Short mmCIF file of C-alpha atoms in Angstrom, two decimals:
data_model
loop_
_atom_site.label_atom_id
_atom_site.label_comp_id
_atom_site.label_asym_id
_atom_site.label_seq_id
_atom_site.Cartn_x
_atom_site.Cartn_y
_atom_site.Cartn_z
CA GLN A 198 37.79 21.83 -55.69
CA LEU A 199 37.34 20.38 -52.22
CA SER A 200 41.06 20.36 -51.54
CA GLY A 201 41.29 23.97 -52.78
CA HIS A 202 38.48 24.95 -50.42
CA GLN A 203 40.15 23.12 -47.53
CA LYS A 204 43.43 24.92 -48.19
CA MET A 205 41.65 28.28 -48.25
CA THR A 206 39.84 27.49 -45.00
CA GLU A 207 43.06 26.34 -43.31
CA SER A 208 44.87 29.46 -44.45
CA PHE A 209 42.00 31.61 -43.18
CA LEU A 210 41.98 29.82 -39.82
CA GLY A 211 45.72 30.42 -39.61
CA GLN A 212 45.10 34.15 -39.98
CA PHE A 213 42.19 33.91 -37.55
CA ARG A 214 44.51 32.41 -34.92
CA GLU A 215 46.98 35.23 -35.34
CA VAL A 216 44.37 37.97 -35.25
CA TYR A 217 42.43 36.68 -32.28
CA LEU A 218 45.31 36.14 -29.93
CA PRO A 219 46.59 39.69 -30.38
CA THR A 220 49.76 41.11 -28.89
CA ALA A 221 47.98 44.29 -27.86
CA MET A 222 44.47 45.20 -26.80
CA ARG A 223 42.68 47.30 -29.40
CA PRO A 224 41.73 50.70 -27.91
CA LEU A 225 38.06 51.65 -27.95
CA ASN A 226 37.19 54.47 -30.34
CA LYS A 227 35.84 57.17 -28.01
CA SER A 228 35.78 60.01 -30.53
CA LEU A 229 31.98 60.40 -30.19
CA ILE A 230 32.05 60.66 -26.38
CA LYS A 231 31.88 64.21 -25.05
CA GLY A 232 32.24 65.45 -21.45
CA ASP A 233 32.64 63.48 -18.20
CA LYS A 234 29.19 61.90 -18.03
CA TRP A 235 30.46 58.41 -18.89
CA LYS A 236 33.74 58.59 -16.94
CA ASP A 237 32.85 55.92 -14.32
CA VAL A 238 31.28 53.54 -16.86
CA ASP A 239 34.32 53.93 -19.09
CA GLY A 240 36.69 53.23 -16.19
CA ALA A 241 34.81 50.01 -15.35
CA GLN A 242 34.89 49.05 -19.04
CA GLU A 243 38.65 49.47 -19.32
CA ARG A 244 39.19 47.37 -16.17
CA ARG A 245 37.02 44.56 -17.56
CA ARG A 246 38.78 44.62 -20.91
CA SER A 247 42.22 44.52 -19.30
CA PHE A 248 41.18 41.74 -16.94
CA LEU A 249 39.81 39.51 -19.71
CA TYR A 250 42.77 40.25 -21.96
CA GLY A 251 45.21 39.36 -19.16
CA PHE A 252 43.29 36.19 -18.34
CA CYS A 253 43.28 35.03 -21.98
CA LYS A 254 46.94 35.85 -22.45
CA LYS A 255 47.86 33.86 -19.36
CA TYR A 256 45.68 30.79 -19.92
CA ASN A 257 44.88 30.66 -23.60
CA SER A 258 47.49 32.33 -25.75
CA ARG A 259 49.16 29.15 -26.99
CA LYS A 260 46.03 27.08 -27.58
CA LYS A 261 45.13 26.33 -31.17
CA LEU A 262 41.75 27.10 -32.60
CA ARG A 263 40.28 23.60 -32.69
CA THR A 264 36.68 24.63 -33.08
CA HIS A 265 35.22 25.07 -36.54
CA LEU A 266 34.98 28.74 -37.44
CA ALA A 267 31.25 28.56 -38.28
CA HIS A 268 30.57 27.36 -34.74
CA VAL A 269 32.70 30.12 -33.19
CA VAL A 270 30.73 32.86 -34.97
CA SER A 271 27.27 31.23 -34.93
CA ARG A 272 26.01 33.22 -31.90
CA ILE A 273 27.16 36.59 -33.23
CA TYR A 274 24.63 39.06 -34.64
CA VAL A 275 25.67 41.67 -37.21
CA GLU A 276 24.45 45.26 -37.53
CA ASP A 277 26.15 46.67 -40.62
CA ARG A 278 24.99 50.31 -40.41
CA HIS A 279 26.81 50.99 -37.15
CA LYS A 280 29.36 48.21 -37.62
CA ILE A 281 28.41 46.20 -34.53
CA LEU A 282 28.97 42.53 -33.74
CA TYR A 283 26.95 41.35 -30.73
CA CYS A 284 27.43 37.88 -29.24
CA GLU A 285 24.15 36.66 -27.78
CA VAL A 286 24.24 35.40 -24.18
CA PRO A 287 20.72 34.29 -23.24
CA LYS A 288 19.38 35.57 -19.88
CA ALA A 289 21.73 38.57 -19.97
CA GLY A 290 19.51 41.13 -21.70
CA CYS A 291 19.68 39.50 -25.14
CA SER A 292 16.02 40.05 -26.12
CA ASN A 293 16.28 43.80 -25.61
CA TRP A 294 19.67 43.86 -27.32
CA LYS A 295 18.14 42.25 -30.39
CA ARG A 296 15.34 44.84 -30.30
CA VAL A 297 17.97 47.60 -30.24
CA LEU A 298 19.84 46.03 -33.17
CA MET A 299 16.58 45.95 -35.15
CA VAL A 300 16.07 49.67 -34.49
CA LEU A 301 19.68 50.47 -35.41
CA SER A 302 19.41 48.57 -38.69
CA GLY A 303 16.16 50.33 -39.66
CA LEU A 304 13.91 47.28 -39.20
CA ALA A 305 11.84 49.00 -36.49
CA THR A 306 11.26 52.54 -35.27
CA SER A 307 11.13 51.73 -31.56
CA ALA A 308 12.36 48.87 -29.36
CA HIS A 309 9.15 49.06 -27.31
CA ASN A 310 6.74 47.74 -29.92
CA ILE A 311 8.70 44.66 -31.04
CA SER A 312 7.10 41.46 -29.72
CA HIS A 313 9.00 38.58 -28.09
CA ASP A 314 8.17 36.32 -31.04
CA ASP A 315 9.41 38.89 -33.57
CA VAL A 316 12.67 39.17 -31.67
CA HIS A 317 13.37 35.46 -31.40
CA TYR A 318 11.61 33.89 -34.37
CA GLY A 319 11.39 36.70 -36.90
CA LYS A 320 14.77 36.01 -38.58
CA HIS A 321 15.17 39.75 -39.20
CA LEU A 322 18.76 40.01 -37.99
CA LYS A 323 21.77 38.55 -39.75
CA LYS A 324 24.30 36.33 -38.02
CA LEU A 325 28.00 36.36 -38.75
CA ASP A 326 28.02 32.75 -39.98
CA SER A 327 25.76 33.77 -42.89
CA TYR A 328 28.67 35.63 -44.55
CA ASP A 329 31.48 34.14 -46.60
CA LEU A 330 34.98 33.83 -45.14
CA LYS A 331 36.06 37.24 -46.39
CA GLY A 332 32.91 38.86 -44.98
CA ILE A 333 33.46 37.20 -41.60
CA TYR A 334 37.12 38.16 -41.49
CA THR A 335 36.51 41.81 -42.49
CA ARG A 336 33.78 42.28 -39.89
CA LEU A 337 35.77 40.64 -37.10
CA ASN A 338 38.65 42.99 -37.85
CA THR A 339 36.78 46.26 -38.33
CA TYR A 340 33.47 46.16 -36.40
CA THR A 341 33.00 46.91 -32.69
CA LYS A 342 32.53 43.53 -30.99
CA THR A 343 30.47 43.39 -27.82
CA ILE A 344 29.37 40.78 -25.31
CA PHE A 345 27.04 41.18 -22.31
CA VAL A 346 27.42 38.68 -19.47
CA ARG A 347 25.79 37.91 -16.12
CA ASP A 348 26.70 36.28 -12.82
CA PRO A 349 26.71 32.57 -13.84
CA MET A 350 24.53 31.31 -10.99
CA GLU A 351 21.97 34.09 -11.50
CA ARG A 352 21.86 33.34 -15.20
CA LEU A 353 21.36 29.62 -14.49
CA VAL A 354 18.51 30.16 -12.02
CA SER A 355 16.89 32.71 -14.35
CA ALA A 356 16.96 30.17 -17.19
CA PHE A 357 15.46 27.44 -14.97
CA ARG A 358 12.64 29.71 -13.78
CA ASP A 359 11.85 30.87 -17.31
CA LYS A 360 11.87 27.47 -19.00
CA PHE A 361 10.56 25.10 -16.31
CA GLU A 362 8.32 27.11 -13.95
CA HIS A 363 6.06 28.45 -16.69
CA PRO A 364 4.12 26.58 -19.41
CA ASN A 365 6.45 25.87 -22.30
CA ASN A 366 5.66 23.71 -25.32
CA TYR A 367 9.32 23.07 -26.13
CA TYR A 368 11.32 22.79 -22.89
CA HIS A 369 8.77 20.66 -21.01
CA PRO A 370 8.34 17.91 -23.63
CA VAL A 371 11.97 17.93 -24.82
CA PHE A 372 13.99 18.55 -21.63
CA GLY A 373 11.39 18.07 -18.88
CA LYS A 374 10.30 14.57 -19.90
CA ALA A 375 13.90 13.34 -20.23
CA ILE A 376 14.94 14.89 -16.90
CA ILE A 377 11.97 13.50 -14.95
CA LYS A 378 12.38 10.06 -16.51
CA LYS A 379 16.06 9.79 -15.54
CA TYR A 380 16.27 11.61 -12.20
CA ARG A 381 12.89 11.25 -10.47
CA GLN A 382 12.19 8.04 -8.62
CA ASN A 383 8.62 6.78 -8.86
CA ALA A 384 7.58 9.55 -11.24
CA ASN A 385 3.85 9.54 -11.93
CA GLU A 386 2.39 9.04 -15.38
CA GLU A 387 1.29 12.64 -15.79
CA ALA A 388 4.79 14.03 -15.12
CA LEU A 389 6.37 11.50 -17.51
CA LYS A 390 3.81 12.38 -20.17
CA THR A 391 4.02 16.18 -19.97
CA GLY A 392 7.53 16.85 -18.61
CA SER A 393 6.07 19.63 -16.44
CA GLY A 394 7.11 20.30 -12.84
CA VAL A 395 10.88 19.68 -13.09
CA LYS A 396 12.51 20.49 -9.73
CA PHE A 397 15.67 22.61 -9.56
CA LYS A 398 17.60 19.74 -7.97
CA GLU A 399 16.62 17.45 -10.89
CA PHE A 400 17.67 20.12 -13.37
CA ILE A 401 21.09 20.37 -11.68
CA GLN A 402 21.47 16.57 -11.77
CA TYR A 403 20.91 16.77 -15.53
CA LEU A 404 23.33 19.69 -15.90
CA LEU A 405 26.15 17.87 -14.08
CA ASP A 406 25.57 14.48 -15.72
CA SER A 407 28.30 13.54 -18.22
CA HIS A 408 25.71 11.20 -19.82
CA ARG A 409 22.85 13.68 -20.11
CA PRO A 410 19.63 12.20 -21.51
CA VAL A 411 19.27 15.33 -23.69
CA GLY A 412 21.93 17.77 -24.89
CA MET A 413 22.95 21.22 -23.68
CA ASP A 414 20.98 24.36 -24.42
CA ILE A 415 22.18 27.92 -25.06
CA HIS A 416 20.23 29.24 -22.06
CA TRP A 417 22.53 27.44 -19.62
CA GLU A 418 25.61 26.79 -21.75
CA GLN A 419 28.80 28.42 -20.45
CA VAL A 420 29.60 31.83 -21.99
CA SER A 421 33.10 30.52 -22.71
CA LYS A 422 31.49 28.04 -25.13
CA LEU A 423 28.87 30.41 -26.56
CA CYS A 424 31.05 33.40 -27.40
CA TYR A 425 34.69 32.20 -27.19
CA PRO A 426 35.97 35.32 -25.38
CA CYS A 427 39.61 34.26 -25.69
CA LEU A 428 39.42 33.71 -29.45
CA ILE A 429 37.31 36.69 -30.40
CA ASN A 430 38.85 39.81 -28.95
CA TYR A 431 35.73 41.64 -27.71
CA ASP A 432 36.04 45.42 -27.65
CA PHE A 433 33.27 45.98 -25.12
CA ILE A 434 32.26 43.80 -22.16
CA GLY A 435 28.91 44.72 -20.65
CA LYS A 436 27.41 43.20 -17.52
CA PHE A 437 23.76 42.51 -16.74
CA GLU A 438 24.32 43.94 -13.27
CA THR A 439 25.04 47.37 -14.82
CA LEU A 440 23.03 46.79 -17.99
CA GLN A 441 21.49 50.24 -18.49
CA GLU A 442 24.68 52.26 -18.00
CA ASP A 443 26.83 49.86 -20.02
CA ALA A 444 24.36 49.52 -22.90
CA ASN A 445 23.69 53.25 -23.20
CA TYR A 446 27.41 54.03 -23.10
CA PHE A 447 27.99 51.46 -25.84
CA LEU A 448 25.25 53.05 -27.98
CA ARG A 449 26.97 56.43 -27.68
CA LEU A 450 30.32 54.86 -28.61
CA VAL A 451 28.97 53.44 -31.87
CA GLY A 452 27.11 56.60 -32.90
CA ALA A 453 23.55 55.41 -32.30
CA PRO A 454 20.80 58.07 -32.65
CA ALA A 455 20.85 60.36 -29.59
CA GLU A 456 17.24 59.53 -28.67
CA LEU A 457 17.82 55.75 -28.64
CA ARG A 458 18.04 54.36 -25.11
CA PHE A 459 18.36 50.73 -24.07
CA PRO A 460 14.90 49.48 -22.97
CA ASN A 461 14.60 48.33 -19.36
CA PHE A 462 11.37 46.34 -19.51
CA LYS A 463 11.31 42.65 -18.61
CA ASP A 464 10.74 40.62 -21.75
CA ARG A 465 8.53 37.86 -20.33
CA HIS A 466 6.81 36.92 -17.04
CA SER A 467 6.92 40.60 -16.13
CA SER A 468 5.04 40.06 -12.85
CA ASP A 469 7.74 37.67 -11.55
CA GLU A 470 10.45 39.01 -9.28
CA ARG A 471 13.70 39.40 -11.20
CA THR A 472 16.28 36.74 -10.45
CA ASN A 473 18.72 38.30 -7.99
CA ALA A 474 21.23 37.12 -5.38
CA GLU A 475 18.52 36.47 -2.78
CA VAL A 476 16.37 34.46 -5.22
CA VAL A 477 19.47 32.44 -6.20
CA ARG A 478 20.20 31.70 -2.53
CA GLN A 479 16.73 30.18 -2.09
CA TYR A 480 17.26 27.85 -5.08
CA LEU A 481 20.76 26.82 -4.02
CA LYS A 482 19.33 25.73 -0.64
CA GLU A 483 17.67 22.84 -2.49
CA LEU A 484 21.07 21.41 -3.42
CA SER A 485 23.60 19.50 -1.36
CA LYS A 486 26.94 21.16 -0.59
CA GLN A 487 28.60 18.93 -3.19
CA GLU A 488 26.03 19.80 -5.87
CA ARG A 489 26.57 23.51 -5.20
CA GLN A 490 30.33 23.10 -5.52
CA LEU A 491 30.03 21.08 -8.74
CA THR A 492 27.66 23.66 -10.24
CA TYR A 493 30.18 26.39 -9.44
CA ASP A 494 32.93 24.23 -10.98
CA PHE A 495 30.82 23.84 -14.14
CA TYR A 496 30.83 27.64 -14.60
CA TYR A 497 34.32 28.16 -13.17
CA LEU A 498 35.75 29.57 -16.39
CA ASP A 499 32.91 32.11 -16.69
CA TYR A 500 33.49 33.20 -13.08
CA LEU A 501 37.19 33.66 -13.79
CA MET A 502 36.99 35.35 -17.21
CA PHE A 503 34.54 38.01 -16.14
CA ASN A 504 35.83 38.47 -12.60
CA TYR A 505 32.65 37.41 -10.79
CA THR A 506 32.83 36.63 -7.07
CA SER A 507 32.14 33.00 -6.18
CA PRO A 508 28.77 32.64 -4.42
#
């Protein structure tokens, strides 16, 4: 039985390789779009799609799929009514995207009254890895696949601010304690006990350490490793920098109810200034020139794939 299952999996992965390094980019279905309202957004979308496709063809087309399929699809949420696959990139509008998916699937009537805990811990939405091989394969081939990304350094600083500058009963004891213990000289007992007060420079030392005292986390993992953009041929590439326009255009493309708009509220710490280029600059000042370069190198592939300008 096991050998039969292995053969089936290998055969499926063979097909997966062929499908997800396609010879031609699949055109977006724009049959529901009327008039010129979305002309500029659509133009930007086509440029992003072509850029990523060209990048993957140049750098990735001959690479074999070495990663287990379940891992490749583990970050992808499924909305069956409107045939959407959404790959979650934390700190790039993912909380509000999950709210929208809940509304689209009939789990909620409005995105505005779904709590943070319901979004992240409610287990309401299905992920692609919960389906069998046939279900995965069918959806990858027929659903509209989307990913929303963000400038890598902005995303990194946003994650640090969210997880380490506010009380957090997971990130402080799990990551904070390990980071302070390894990278802070003469750390006091309180800091070692609580893991609170991690400095950005210490966080970057952890990030760049090949022998990290604690593993990676999805909030600062590279998008190339979260969503595999050169294996899964995404139909729509949204950016956090143009989140409202991109998201609302995508909703029209997939036939979402006309009254549904992408919410623009900040999910948590709403009184904090949003992480922007100026905020990032202040944090990067805390690093040495070498640390800044190595951090950029860490996200180099994300910068390249999504055509972001180096800071």
